PDB file of C-alpha atoms in Angstrom:
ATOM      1  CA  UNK A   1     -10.842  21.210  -6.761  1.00 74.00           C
ATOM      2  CA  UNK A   2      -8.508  19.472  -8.868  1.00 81.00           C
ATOM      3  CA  UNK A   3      -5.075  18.441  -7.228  1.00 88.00           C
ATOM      4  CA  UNK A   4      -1.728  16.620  -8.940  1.00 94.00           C
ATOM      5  CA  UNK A   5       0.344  14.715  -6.234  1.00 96.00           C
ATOM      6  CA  UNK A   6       4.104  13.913  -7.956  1.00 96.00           C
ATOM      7  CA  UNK A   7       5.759  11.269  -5.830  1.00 94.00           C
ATOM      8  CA  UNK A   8       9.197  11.076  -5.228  1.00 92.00           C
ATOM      9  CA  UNK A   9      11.261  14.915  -5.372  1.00 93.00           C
ATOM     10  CA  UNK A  10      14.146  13.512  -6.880  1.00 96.00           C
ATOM     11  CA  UNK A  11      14.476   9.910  -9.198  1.00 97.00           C
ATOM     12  CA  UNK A  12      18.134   8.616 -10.236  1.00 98.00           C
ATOM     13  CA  UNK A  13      18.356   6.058 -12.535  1.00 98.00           C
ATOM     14  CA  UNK A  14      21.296   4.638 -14.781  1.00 97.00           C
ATOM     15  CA  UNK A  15      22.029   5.605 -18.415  1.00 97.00           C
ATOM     16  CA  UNK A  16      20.060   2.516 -20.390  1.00 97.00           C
ATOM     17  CA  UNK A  17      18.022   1.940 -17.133  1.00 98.00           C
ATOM     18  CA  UNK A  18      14.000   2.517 -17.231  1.00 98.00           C
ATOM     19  CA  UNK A  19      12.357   5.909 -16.156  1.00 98.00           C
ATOM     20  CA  UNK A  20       9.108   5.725 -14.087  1.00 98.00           C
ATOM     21  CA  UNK A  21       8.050   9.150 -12.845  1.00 98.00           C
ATOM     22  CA  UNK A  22       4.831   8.763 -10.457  1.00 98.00           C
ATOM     23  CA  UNK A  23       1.834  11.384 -11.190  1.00 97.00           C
ATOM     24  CA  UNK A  24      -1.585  11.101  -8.970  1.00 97.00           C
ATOM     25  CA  UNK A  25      -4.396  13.459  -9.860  1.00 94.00           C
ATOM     26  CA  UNK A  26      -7.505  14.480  -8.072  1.00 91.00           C
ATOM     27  CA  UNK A  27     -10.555  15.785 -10.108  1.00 83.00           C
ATOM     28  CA  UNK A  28     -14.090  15.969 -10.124  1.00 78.00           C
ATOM     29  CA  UNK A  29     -14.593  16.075 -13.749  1.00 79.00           C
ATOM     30  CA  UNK A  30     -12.996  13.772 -16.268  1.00 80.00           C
ATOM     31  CA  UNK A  31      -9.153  15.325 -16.311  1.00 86.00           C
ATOM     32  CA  UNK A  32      -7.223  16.671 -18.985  1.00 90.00           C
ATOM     33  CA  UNK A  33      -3.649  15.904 -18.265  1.00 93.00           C
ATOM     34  CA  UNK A  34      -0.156  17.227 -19.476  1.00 95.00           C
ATOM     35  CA  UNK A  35       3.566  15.934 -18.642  1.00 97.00           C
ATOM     36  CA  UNK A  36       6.242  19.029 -19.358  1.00 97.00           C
ATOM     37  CA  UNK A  37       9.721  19.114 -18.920  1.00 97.00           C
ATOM     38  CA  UNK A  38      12.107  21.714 -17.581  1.00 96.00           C
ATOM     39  CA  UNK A  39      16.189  21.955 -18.258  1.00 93.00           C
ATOM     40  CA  UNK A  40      18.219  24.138 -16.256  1.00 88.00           C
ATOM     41  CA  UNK A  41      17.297  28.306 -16.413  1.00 82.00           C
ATOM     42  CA  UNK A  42      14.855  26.955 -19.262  1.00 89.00           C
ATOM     43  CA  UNK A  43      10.679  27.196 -19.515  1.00 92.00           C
ATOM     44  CA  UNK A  44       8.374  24.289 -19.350  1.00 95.00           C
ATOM     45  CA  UNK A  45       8.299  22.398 -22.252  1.00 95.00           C
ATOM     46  CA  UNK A  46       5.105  19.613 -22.879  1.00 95.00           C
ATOM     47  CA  UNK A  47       6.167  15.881 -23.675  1.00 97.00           C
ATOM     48  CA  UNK A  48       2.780  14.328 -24.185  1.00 96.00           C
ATOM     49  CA  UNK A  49      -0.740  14.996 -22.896  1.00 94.00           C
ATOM     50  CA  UNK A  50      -4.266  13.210 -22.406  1.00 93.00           C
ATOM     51  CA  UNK A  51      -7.400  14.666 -23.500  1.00 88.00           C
ATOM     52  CA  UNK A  52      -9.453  11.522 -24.797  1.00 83.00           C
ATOM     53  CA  UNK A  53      -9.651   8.391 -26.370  1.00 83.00           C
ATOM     54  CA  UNK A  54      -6.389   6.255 -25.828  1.00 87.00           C
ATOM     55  CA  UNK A  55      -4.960   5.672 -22.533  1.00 90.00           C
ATOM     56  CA  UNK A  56      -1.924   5.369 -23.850  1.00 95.00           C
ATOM     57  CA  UNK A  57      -0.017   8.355 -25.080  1.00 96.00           C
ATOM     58  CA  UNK A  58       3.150   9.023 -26.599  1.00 96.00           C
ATOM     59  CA  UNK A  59       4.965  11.785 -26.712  1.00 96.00           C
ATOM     60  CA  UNK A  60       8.404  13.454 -27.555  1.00 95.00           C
ATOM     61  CA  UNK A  61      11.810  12.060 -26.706  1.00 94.00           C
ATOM     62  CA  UNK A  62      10.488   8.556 -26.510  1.00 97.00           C
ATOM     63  CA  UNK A  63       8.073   9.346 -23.261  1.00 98.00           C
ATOM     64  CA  UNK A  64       4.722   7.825 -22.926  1.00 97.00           C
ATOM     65  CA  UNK A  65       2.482   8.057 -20.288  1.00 98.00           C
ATOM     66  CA  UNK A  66      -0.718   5.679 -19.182  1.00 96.00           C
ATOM     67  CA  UNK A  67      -3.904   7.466 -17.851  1.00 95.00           C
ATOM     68  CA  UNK A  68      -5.572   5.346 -15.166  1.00 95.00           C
ATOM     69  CA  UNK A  69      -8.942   5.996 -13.966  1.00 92.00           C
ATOM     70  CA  UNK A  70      -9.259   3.586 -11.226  1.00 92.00           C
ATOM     71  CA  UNK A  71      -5.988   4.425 -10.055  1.00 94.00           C
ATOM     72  CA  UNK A  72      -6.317   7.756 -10.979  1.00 94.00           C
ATOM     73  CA  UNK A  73      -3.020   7.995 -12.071  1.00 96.00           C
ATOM     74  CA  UNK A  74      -1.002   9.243 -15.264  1.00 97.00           C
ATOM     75  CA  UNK A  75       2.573   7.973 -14.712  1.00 98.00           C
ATOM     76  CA  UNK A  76       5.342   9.091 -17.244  1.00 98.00           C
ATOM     77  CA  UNK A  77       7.628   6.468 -18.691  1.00 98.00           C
ATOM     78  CA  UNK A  78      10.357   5.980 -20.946  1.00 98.00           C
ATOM     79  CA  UNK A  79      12.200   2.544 -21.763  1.00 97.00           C
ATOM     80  CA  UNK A  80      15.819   3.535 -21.688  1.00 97.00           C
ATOM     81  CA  UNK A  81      17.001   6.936 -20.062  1.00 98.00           C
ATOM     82  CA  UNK A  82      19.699   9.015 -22.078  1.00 97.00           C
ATOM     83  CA  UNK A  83      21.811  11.074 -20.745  1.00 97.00           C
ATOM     84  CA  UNK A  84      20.126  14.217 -21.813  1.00 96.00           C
ATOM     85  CA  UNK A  85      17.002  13.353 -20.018  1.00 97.00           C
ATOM     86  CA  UNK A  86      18.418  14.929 -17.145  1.00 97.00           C
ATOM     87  CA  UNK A  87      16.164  17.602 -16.133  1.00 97.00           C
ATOM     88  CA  UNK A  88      12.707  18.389 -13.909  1.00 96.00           C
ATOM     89  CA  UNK A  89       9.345  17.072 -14.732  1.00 98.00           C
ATOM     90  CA  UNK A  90       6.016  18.323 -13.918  1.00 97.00           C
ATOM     91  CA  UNK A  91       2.812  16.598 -14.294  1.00 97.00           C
ATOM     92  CA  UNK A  92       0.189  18.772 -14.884  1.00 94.00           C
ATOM     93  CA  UNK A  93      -3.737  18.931 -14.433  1.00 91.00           C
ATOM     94  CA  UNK A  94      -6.198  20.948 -16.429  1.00 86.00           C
ATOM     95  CA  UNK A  95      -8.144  23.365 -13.470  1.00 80.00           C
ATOM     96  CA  UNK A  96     -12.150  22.255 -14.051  1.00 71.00           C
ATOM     97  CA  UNK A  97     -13.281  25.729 -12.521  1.00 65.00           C
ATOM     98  CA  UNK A  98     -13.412  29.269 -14.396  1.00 58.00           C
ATOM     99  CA  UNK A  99     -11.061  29.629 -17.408  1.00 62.00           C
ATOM    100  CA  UNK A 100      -8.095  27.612 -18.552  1.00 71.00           C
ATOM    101  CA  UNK A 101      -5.373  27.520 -16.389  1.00 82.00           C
ATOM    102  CA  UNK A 102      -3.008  24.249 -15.539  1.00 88.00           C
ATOM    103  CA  UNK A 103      -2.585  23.148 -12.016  1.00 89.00           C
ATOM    104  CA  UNK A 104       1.098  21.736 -11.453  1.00 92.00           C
ATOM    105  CA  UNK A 105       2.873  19.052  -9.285  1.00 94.00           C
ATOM    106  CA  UNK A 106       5.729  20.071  -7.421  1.00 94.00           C
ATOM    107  CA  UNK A 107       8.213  18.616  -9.902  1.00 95.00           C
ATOM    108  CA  UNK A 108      10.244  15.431 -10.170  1.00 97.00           C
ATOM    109  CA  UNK A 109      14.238  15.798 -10.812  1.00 96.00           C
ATOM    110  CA  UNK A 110      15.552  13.120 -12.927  1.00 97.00           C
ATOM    111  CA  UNK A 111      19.147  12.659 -12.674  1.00 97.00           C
ATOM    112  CA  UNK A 112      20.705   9.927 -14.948  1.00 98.00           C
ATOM    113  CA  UNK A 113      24.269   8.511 -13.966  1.00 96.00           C
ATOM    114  CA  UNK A 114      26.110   6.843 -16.498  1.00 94.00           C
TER     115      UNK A 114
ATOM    116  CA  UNK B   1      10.415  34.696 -33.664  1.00 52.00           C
ATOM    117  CA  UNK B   2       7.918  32.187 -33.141  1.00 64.00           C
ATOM    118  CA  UNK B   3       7.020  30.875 -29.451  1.00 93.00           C
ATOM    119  CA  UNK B   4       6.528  33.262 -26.376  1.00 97.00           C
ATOM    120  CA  UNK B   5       9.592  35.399 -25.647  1.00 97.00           C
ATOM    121  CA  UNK B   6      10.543  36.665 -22.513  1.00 97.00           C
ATOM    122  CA  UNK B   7      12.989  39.855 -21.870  1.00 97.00           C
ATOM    123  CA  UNK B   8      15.302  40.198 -20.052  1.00 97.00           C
ATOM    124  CA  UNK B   9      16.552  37.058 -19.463  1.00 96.00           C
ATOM    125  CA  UNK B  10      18.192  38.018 -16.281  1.00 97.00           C
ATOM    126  CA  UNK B  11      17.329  40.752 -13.940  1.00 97.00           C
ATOM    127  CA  UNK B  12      19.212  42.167 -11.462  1.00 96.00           C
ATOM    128  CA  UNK B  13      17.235  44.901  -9.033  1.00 94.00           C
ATOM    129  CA  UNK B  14      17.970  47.073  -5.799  1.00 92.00           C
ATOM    130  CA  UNK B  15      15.154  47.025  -3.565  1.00 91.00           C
ATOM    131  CA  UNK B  16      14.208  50.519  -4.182  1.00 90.00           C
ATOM    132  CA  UNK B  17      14.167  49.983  -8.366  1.00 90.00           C
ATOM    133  CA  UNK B  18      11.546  50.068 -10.599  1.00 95.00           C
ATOM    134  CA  UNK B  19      11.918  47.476 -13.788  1.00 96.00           C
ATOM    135  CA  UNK B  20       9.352  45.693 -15.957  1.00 97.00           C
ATOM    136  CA  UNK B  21       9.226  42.194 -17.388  1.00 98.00           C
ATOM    137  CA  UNK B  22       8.146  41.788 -20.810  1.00 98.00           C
ATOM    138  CA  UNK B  23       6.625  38.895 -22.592  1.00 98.00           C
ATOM    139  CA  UNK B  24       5.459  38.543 -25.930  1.00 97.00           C
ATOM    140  CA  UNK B  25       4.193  35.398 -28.215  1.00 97.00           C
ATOM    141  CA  UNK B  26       3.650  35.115 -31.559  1.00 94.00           C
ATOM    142  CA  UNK B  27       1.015  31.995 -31.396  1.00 94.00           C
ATOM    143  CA  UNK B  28      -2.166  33.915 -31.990  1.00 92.00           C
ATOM    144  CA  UNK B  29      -3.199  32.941 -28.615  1.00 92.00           C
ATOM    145  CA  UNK B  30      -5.425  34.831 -26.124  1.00 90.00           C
ATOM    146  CA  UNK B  31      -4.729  33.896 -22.936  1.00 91.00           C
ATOM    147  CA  UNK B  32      -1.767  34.878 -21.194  1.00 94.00           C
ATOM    148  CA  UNK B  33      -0.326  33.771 -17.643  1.00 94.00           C
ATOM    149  CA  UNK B  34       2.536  34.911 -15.026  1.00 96.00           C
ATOM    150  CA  UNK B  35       4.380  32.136 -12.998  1.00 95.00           C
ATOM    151  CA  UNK B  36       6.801  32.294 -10.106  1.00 96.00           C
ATOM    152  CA  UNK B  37       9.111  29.612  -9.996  1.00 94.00           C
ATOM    153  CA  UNK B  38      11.199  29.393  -6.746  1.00 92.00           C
ATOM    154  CA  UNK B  39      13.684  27.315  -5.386  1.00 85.00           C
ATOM    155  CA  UNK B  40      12.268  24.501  -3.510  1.00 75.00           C
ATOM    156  CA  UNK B  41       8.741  25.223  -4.118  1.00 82.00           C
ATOM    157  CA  UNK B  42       5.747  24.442  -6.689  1.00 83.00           C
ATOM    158  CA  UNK B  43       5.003  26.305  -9.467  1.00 91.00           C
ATOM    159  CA  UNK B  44       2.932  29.450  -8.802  1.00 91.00           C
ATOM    160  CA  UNK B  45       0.183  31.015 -10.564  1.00 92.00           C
ATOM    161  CA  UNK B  46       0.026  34.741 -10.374  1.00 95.00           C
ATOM    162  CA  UNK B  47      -1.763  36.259 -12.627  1.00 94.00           C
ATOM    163  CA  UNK B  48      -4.049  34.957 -15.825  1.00 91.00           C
ATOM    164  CA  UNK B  49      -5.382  37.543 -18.396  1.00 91.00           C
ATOM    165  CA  UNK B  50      -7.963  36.341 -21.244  1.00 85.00           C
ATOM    166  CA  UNK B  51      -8.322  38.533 -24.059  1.00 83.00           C
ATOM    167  CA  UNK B  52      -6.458  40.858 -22.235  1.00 81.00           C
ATOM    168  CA  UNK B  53      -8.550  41.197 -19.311  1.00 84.00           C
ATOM    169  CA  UNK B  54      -7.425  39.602 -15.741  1.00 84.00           C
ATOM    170  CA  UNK B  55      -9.369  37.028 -14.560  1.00 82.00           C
ATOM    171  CA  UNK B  56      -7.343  35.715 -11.631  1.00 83.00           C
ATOM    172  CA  UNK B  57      -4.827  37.413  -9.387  1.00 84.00           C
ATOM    173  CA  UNK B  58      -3.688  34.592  -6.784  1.00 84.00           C
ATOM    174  CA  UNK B  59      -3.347  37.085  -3.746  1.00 88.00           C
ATOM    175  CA  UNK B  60      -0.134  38.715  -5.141  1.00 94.00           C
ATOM    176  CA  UNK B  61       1.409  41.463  -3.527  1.00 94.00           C
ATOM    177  CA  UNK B  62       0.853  44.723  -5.074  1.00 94.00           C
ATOM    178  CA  UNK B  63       4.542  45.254  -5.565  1.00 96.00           C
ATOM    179  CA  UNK B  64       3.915  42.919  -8.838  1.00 97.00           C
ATOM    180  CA  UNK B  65       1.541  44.758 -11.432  1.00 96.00           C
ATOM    181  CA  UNK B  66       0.522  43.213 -14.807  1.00 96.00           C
ATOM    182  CA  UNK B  67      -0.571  44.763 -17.827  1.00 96.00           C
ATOM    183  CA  UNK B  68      -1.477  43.408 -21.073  1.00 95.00           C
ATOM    184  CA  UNK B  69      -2.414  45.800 -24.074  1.00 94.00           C
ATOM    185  CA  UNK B  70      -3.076  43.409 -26.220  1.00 93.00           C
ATOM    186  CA  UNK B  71      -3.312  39.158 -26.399  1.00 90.00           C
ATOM    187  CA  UNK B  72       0.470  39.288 -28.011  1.00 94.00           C
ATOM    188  CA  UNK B  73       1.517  41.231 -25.052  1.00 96.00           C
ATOM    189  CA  UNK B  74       1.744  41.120 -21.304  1.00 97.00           C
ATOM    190  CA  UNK B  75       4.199  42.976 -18.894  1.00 97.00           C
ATOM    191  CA  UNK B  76       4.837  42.514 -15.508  1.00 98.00           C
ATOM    192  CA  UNK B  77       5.832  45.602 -13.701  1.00 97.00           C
ATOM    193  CA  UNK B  78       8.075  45.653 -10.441  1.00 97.00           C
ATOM    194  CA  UNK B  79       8.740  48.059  -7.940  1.00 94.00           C
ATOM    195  CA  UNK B  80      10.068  47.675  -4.261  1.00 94.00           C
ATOM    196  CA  UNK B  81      10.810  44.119  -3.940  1.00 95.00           C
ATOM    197  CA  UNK B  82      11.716  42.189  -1.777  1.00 95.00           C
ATOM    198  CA  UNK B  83      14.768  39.323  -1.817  1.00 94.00           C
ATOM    199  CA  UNK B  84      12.324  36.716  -1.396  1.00 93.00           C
ATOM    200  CA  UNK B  85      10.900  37.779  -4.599  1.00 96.00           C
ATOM    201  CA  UNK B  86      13.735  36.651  -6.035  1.00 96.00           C
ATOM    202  CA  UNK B  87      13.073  33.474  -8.494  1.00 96.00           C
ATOM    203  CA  UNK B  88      12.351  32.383 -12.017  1.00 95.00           C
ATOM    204  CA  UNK B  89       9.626  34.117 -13.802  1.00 97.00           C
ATOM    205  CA  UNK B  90       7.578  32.278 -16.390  1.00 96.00           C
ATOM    206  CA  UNK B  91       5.529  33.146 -18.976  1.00 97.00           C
ATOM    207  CA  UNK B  92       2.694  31.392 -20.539  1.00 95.00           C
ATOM    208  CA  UNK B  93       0.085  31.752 -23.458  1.00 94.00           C
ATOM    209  CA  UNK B  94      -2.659  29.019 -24.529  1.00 92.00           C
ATOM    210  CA  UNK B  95      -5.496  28.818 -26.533  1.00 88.00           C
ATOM    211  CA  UNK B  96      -8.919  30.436 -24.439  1.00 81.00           C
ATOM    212  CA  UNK B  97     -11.354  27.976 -22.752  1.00 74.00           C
ATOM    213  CA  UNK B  98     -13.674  28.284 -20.486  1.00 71.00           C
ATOM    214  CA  UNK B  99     -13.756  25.127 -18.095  1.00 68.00           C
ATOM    215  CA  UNK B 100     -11.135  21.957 -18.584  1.00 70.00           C
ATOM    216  CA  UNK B 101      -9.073  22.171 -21.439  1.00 73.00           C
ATOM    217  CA  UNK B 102      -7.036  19.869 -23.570  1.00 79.00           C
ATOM    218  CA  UNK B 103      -5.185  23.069 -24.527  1.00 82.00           C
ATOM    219  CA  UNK B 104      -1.656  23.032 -23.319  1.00 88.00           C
ATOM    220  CA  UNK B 105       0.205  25.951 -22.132  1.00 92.00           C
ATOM    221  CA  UNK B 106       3.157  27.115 -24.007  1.00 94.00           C
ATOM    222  CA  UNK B 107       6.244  28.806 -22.180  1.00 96.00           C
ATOM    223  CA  UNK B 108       8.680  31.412 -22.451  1.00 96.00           C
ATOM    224  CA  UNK B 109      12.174  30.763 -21.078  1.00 95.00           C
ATOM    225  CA  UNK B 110      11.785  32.693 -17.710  1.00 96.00           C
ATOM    226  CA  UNK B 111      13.462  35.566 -16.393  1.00 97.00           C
ATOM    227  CA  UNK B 112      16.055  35.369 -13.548  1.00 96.00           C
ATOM    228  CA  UNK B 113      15.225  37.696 -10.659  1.00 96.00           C
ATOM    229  CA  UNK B 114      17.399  38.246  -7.985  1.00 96.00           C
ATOM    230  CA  UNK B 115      16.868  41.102  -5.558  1.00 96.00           C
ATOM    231  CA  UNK B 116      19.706  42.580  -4.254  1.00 94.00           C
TER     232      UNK B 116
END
């Protein structure tokens, strides 16, 4: 059964400073894998996703995220953290058994301090 | 409207009340999900419905009951809750798959429970 592990409950970082945000996945089959995004009393919103082909994906806001087989990791990054990056993010696995559903990590909150 | 939308936005109940959730989206999608998002604790699937029918109920009391009458449309119907039941409920639609899925979930805003 697939599994996403999010390291770390809680990242600060300074305004400017670089965002890592640590995603482990378990799966049998080759993964499909989603980053969203939550703001306060708000629904999940997706930042990027891997299906296939490049490792390397970008997505909105200036996030990217690397997909790593051997390390079977899919780590979220961004270069330099605004302000409004504040929020919670949750990596996301797609579930390999019976229909389409995504199975979440508990959530990283990102505070940025200027 | 475009998106899913979720009404109310917040919901205040008395243990004894009956009140429904409503969600709605407007993405031509056919599968449809309930989340319960509590403080302090990972995102939980309760219900899935694909083209309208329920194909997963993750042991949730009967106090929650969905319905969907159609793929634009799925309810979630409360009645006796509890206070833990209090939390953020989320919405969801995606595209239909069977198996893994490059097809991301899209969200509603929640609604705010709280149990009184």
């Amino acid at each position: 059964a697939q599994s996403v592990t999010q390291l770390g409950s809680h990242v600060s970082v300074s305004e400017g400073a670089l965002v890592l945000l640590r995603c482990n996945y378990s799966s049998s089959v080759p993964p499909y894998l989603f980053w969203y995004v939550q703001y306060p009393n708000q629904g999940l919103q997706l930042l990027l996703k891997y299906t296939t082909g490049a490792t390397l994906v970008k997505g909105i806001n200036g996030f990217e995220a690397e997909f790593k087989k051997s390390e079977t990791s899919f780590h979220l990054t961004k270069p330099s953290a605004h302000m409004s990056d504040a929020a919670e993010y949750f990596c996301a696995v797609s579930d390999s058994g019976g229909y389409n559903k995504l199975i979440f990590g508990a959530g990283t909150r990102l505070a940025v301090h200027p | 409207e475009t998106g899913v939308t979720q009404t109310p936005r917040h919901l205040v109940m008395g243990m004894t009340n009956k009140k429904s959730l409503k969600c709605e989206q407007h993405l031509g999608h056919n599968a449809m999900y309930w989340y319960k998002q509590s403080a302090k604790k990972p995102l939980e699937l309760m219900f899935v419905y694909n083209f309208k029918e329920q194909t997963e109920n993750n042991s949730v009391p009967s106090r929650f009951s969905p319905e969907c009458p159609n793929s634009s449309h799925l309810f979630l119907h409360l009645h006796t809750l509890q206070p833990e039941d209090s939390a953020l409920y989320l919405c969801a639609s995606s595209h239909y798959r069977q198996g893994p899925s490059g097809a991301e979930a899209f969200f509603g805003q929640g609604t705010r429970l709280t149990v009184v």
